[in-house]
XYZ file of N, CA and C in Angstrom:
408
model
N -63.388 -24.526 17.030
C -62.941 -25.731 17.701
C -62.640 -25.404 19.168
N -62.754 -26.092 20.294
C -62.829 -26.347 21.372
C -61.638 -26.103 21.648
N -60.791 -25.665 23.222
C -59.788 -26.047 23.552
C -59.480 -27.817 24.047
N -60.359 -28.218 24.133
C -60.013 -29.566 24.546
C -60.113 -30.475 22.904
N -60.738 -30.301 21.828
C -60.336 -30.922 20.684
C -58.987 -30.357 20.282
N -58.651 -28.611 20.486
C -57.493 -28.501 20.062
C -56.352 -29.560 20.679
N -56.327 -29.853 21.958
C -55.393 -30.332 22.932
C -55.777 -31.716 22.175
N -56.755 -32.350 22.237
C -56.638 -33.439 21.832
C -56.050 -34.340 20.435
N -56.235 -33.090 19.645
C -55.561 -33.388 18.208
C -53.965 -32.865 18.360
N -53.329 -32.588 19.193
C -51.999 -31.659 19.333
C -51.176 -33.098 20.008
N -52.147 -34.206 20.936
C -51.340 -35.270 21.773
C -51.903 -36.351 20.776
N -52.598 -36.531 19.762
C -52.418 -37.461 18.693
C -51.228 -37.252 17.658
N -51.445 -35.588 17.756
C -49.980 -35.374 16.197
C -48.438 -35.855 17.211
N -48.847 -35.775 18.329
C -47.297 -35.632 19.460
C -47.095 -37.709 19.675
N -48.207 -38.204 19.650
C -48.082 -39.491 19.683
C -47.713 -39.902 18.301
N -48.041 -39.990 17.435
C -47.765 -40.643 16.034
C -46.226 -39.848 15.735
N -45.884 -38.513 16.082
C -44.418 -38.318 15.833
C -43.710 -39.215 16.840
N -43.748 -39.634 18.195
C -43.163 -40.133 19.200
C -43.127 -41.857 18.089
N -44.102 -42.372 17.541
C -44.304 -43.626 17.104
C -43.225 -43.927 16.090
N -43.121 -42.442 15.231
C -42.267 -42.599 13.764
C -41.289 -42.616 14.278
N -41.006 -41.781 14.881
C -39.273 -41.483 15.890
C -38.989 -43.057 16.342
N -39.306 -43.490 17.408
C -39.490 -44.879 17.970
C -39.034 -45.926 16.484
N -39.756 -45.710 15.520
C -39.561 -46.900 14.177
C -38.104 -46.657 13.754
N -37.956 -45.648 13.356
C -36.969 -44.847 12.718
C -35.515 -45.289 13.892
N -36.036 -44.696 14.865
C -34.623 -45.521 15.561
C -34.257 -46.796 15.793
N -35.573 -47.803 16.188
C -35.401 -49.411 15.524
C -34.376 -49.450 14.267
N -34.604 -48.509 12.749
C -34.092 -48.759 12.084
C -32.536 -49.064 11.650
N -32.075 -47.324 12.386
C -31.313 -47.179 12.872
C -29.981 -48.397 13.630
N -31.041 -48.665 14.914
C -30.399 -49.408 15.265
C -29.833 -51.046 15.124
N -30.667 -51.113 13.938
C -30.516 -52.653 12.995
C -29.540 -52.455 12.095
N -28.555 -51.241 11.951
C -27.482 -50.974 11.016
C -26.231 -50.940 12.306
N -27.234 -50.460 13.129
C -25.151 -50.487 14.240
C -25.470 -51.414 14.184
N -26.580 -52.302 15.069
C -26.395 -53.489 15.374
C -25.031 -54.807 14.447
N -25.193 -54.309 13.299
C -23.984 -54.843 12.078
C -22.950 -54.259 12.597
N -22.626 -53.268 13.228
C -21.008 -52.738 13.327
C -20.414 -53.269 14.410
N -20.987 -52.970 15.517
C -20.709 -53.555 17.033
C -21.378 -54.745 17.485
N -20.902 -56.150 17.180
C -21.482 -57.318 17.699
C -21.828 -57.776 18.857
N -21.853 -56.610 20.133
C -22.460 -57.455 21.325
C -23.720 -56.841 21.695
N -24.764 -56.624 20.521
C -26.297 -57.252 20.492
C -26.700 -57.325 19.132
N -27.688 -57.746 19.140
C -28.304 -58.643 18.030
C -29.779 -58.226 17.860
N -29.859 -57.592 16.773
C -31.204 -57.055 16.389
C -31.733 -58.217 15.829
N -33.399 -59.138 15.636
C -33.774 -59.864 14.584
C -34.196 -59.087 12.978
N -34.319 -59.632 12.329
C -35.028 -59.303 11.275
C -36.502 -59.545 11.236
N -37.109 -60.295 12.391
C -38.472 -60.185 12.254
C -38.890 -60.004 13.715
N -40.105 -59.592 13.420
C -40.674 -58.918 15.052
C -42.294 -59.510 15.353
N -42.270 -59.972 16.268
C -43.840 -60.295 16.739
C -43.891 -59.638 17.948
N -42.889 -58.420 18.650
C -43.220 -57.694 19.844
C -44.253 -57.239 19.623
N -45.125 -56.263 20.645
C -46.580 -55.808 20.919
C -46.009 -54.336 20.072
N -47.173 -53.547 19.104
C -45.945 -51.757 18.732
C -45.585 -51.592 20.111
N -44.820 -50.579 19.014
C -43.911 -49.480 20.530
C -42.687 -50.685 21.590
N -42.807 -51.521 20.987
C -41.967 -52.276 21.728
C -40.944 -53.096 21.026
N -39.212 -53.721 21.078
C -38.939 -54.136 20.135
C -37.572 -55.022 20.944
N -38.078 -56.645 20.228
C -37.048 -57.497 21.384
C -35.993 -57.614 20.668
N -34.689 -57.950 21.623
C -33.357 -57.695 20.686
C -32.437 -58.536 21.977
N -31.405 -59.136 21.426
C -30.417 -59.395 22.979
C -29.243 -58.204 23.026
N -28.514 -58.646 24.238
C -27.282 -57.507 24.954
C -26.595 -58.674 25.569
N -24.856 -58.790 24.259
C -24.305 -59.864 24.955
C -25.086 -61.641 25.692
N -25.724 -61.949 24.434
C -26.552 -62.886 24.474
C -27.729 -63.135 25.544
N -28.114 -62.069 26.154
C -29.509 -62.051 26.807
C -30.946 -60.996 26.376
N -31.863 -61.877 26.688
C -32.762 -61.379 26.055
C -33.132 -59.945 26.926
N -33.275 -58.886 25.755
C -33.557 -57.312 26.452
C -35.193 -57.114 25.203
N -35.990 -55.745 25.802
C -36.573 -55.080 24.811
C -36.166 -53.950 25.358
N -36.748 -53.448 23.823
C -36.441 -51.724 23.762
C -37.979 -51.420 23.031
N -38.235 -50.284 24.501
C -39.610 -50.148 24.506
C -40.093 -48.323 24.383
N -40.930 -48.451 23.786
C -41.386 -46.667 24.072
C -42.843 -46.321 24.794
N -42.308 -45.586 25.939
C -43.616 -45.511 26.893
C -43.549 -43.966 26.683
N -44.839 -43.132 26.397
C -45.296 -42.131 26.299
C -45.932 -41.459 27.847
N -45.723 -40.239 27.726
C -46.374 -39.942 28.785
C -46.187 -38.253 28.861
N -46.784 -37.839 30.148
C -47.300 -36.019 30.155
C -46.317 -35.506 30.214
N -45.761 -34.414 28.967
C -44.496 -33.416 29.500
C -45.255 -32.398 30.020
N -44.661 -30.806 29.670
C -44.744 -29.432 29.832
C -46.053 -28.829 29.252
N -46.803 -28.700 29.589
C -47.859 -27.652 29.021
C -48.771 -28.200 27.725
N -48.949 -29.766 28.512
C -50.166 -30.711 27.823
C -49.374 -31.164 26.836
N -47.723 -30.983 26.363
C -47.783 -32.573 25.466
C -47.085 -33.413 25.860
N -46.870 -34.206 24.831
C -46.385 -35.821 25.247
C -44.376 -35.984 25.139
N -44.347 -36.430 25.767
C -42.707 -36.697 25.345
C -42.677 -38.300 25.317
N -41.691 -39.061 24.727
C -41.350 -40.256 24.883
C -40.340 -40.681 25.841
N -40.259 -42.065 26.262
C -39.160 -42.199 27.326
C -39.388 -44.164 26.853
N -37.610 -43.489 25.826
C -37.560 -44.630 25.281
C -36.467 -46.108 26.612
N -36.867 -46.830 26.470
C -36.414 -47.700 27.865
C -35.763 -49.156 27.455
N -34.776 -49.755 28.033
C -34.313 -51.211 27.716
C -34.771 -51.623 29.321
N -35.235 -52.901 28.770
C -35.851 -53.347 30.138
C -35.434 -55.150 29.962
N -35.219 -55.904 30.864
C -35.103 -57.438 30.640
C -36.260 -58.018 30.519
N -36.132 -59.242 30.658
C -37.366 -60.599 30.853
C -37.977 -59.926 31.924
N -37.444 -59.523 33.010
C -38.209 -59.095 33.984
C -39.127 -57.665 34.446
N -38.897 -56.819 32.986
C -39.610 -55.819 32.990
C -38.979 -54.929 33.847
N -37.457 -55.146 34.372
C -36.629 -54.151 35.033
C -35.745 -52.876 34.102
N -35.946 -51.833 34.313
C -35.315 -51.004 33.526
C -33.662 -50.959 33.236
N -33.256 -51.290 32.348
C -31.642 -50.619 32.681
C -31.135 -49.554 32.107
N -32.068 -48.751 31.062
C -31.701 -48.051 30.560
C -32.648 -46.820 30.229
N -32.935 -45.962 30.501
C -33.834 -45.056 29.991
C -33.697 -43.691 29.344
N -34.324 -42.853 28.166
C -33.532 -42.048 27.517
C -34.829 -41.260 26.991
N -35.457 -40.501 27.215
C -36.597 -39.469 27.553
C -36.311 -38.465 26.230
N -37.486 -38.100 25.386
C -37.055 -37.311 23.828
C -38.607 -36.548 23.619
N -38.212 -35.268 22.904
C -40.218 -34.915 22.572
C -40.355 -35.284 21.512
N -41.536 -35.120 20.883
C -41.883 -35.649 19.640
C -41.288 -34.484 18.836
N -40.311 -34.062 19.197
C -40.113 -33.275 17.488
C -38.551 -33.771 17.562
N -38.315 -34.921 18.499
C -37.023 -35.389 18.508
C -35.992 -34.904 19.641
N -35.996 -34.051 20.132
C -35.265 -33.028 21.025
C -35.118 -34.169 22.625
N -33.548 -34.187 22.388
C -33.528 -35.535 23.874
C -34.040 -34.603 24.998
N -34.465 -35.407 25.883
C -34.657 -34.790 27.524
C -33.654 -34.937 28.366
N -32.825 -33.914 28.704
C -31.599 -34.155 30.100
C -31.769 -34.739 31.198
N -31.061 -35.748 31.825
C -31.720 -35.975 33.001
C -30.938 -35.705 34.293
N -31.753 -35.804 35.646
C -30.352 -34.832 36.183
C -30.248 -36.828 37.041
N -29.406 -36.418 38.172
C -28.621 -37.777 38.630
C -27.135 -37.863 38.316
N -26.455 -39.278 39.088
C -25.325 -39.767 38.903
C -25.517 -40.504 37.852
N -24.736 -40.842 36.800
C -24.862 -41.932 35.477
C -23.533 -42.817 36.001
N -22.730 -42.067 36.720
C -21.999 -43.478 36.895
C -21.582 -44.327 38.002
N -23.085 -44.279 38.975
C -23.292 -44.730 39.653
C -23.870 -46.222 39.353
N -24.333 -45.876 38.108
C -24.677 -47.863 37.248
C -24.010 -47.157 35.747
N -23.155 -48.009 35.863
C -22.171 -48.236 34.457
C -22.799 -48.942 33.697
N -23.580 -50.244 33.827
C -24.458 -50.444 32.945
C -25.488 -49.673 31.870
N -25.409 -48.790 32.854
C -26.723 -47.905 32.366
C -26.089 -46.943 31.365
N -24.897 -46.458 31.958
C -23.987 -45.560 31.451
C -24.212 -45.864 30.171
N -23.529 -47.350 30.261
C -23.080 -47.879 28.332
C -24.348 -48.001 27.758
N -25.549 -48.431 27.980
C -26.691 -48.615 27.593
C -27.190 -46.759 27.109
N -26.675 -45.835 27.844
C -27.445 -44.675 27.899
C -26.401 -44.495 26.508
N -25.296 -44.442 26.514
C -24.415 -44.043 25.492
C -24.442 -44.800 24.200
N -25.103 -46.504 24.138
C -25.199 -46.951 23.324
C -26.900 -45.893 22.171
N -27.860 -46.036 23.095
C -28.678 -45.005 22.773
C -28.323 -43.940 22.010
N -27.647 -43.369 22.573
C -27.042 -41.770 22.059
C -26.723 -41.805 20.650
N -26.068 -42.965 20.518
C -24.902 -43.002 19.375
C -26.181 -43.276 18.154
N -26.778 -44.351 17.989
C -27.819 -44.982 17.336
C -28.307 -43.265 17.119
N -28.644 -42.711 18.092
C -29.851 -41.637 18.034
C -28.955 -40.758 17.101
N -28.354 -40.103 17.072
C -27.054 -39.540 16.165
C -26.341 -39.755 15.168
N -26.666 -41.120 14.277
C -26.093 -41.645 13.443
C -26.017 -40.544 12.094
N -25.480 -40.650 11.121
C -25.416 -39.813 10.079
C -27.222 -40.643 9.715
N -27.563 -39.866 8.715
C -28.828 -39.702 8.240
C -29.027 -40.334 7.155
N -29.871 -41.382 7.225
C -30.166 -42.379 5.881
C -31.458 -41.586 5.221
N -31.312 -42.605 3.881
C -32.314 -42.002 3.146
C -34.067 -42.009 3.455
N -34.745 -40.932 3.383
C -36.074 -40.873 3.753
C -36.347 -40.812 5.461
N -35.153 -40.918 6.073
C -35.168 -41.399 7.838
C -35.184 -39.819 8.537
N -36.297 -39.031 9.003
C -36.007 -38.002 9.631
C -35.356 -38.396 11.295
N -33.705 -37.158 11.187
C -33.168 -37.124 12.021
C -33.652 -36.354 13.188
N -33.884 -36.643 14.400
C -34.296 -35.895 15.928
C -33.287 -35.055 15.849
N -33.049 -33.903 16.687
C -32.177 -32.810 17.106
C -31.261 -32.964 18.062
C-alpha cells in the first residue's frame, strides 16, 4: 500500500472517530440539558450532520463540528457554538481519540465564551453512560 492510501485511510478512521465523538457528546449533552435549564436541547433534529440546533437562554444557537489539519497529517475536531449569524461564541478543539486541544489566549476577556467554554467542558466530562465511549 501506498503512502498516500495509507494517509488516506488514517484521515477517514480520524474523521468517523471525530463524527462518533461529535454524536456521543450531542448525547451527552441532551442529559445536562435536563439538569441546568438555561438551554434547551430538541428531541428531534433536521440540522445538516455534524451540526446540531439547540437554544442558550431562549435564543437560537448550533453546535457544530468543523474538522480540519492537525500535526503530522491528521485531523482534529473544533467543536463550535455559533448563532443565526454563523458568529462563533464558543470554540473547543479535540483529536479523534478524544484528547481536548489547549488553547493559548485570554478566556476572560469574553465571559461569554468563558461560560460557553466551561459549559463544554462539563458535558465533555460527564460520568460515563452505557455503551458511550468517554474522550480523555
Amino acid at each position: 500500500m501506498t503512502r498516500i492510501e495509507d494517509q488516506a485511510k488514517r484521515l477517514d478512521a480520524d474523521y468517523l472517530a471525530l463524527s462518533q465523538l461529535f454524536d456521543q457528546f450531542c448525547q451527552l449533552a441532551g442529559s445536562l440539558a435536563e439538569q441546568y435549564h438555561f438551554f434547551n436541547w430538541p428531541d428531534y433534529e433536521d440540522t445538516p450532520p455534524l451540526s446540531r440546533a439547540f437554544t442558550l437562554l431562549g435564543e437560537p444557537r448550533a453546535l457544530r463540528l468543523r474538522c480540519q489539519p492537525g500535526e503530522r497529517g491528521s485531523l482534529h475536531g473544533l467543536l463550535q457554538i455559533v448563532d443565526e449569524e454563523g458568529e462563533i461564541h464558543a470554540s473547543l478543539g479535540y483529536h479523534a481519540d478524544g484528547q481536548l486541544l489547549l488553547e493559548s489566549g485570554r478566556l476572560l476577556d469574553n465571559p461569554p465564551a468563558l461560560l460557553l467554554k466551561l459549559l463544554l467542558g462539563t458535558v465533555w466530562h460527564q460520568a460515563p453512560h452505557e455503551g458511550v465511549r468517554q474522550p480523555h
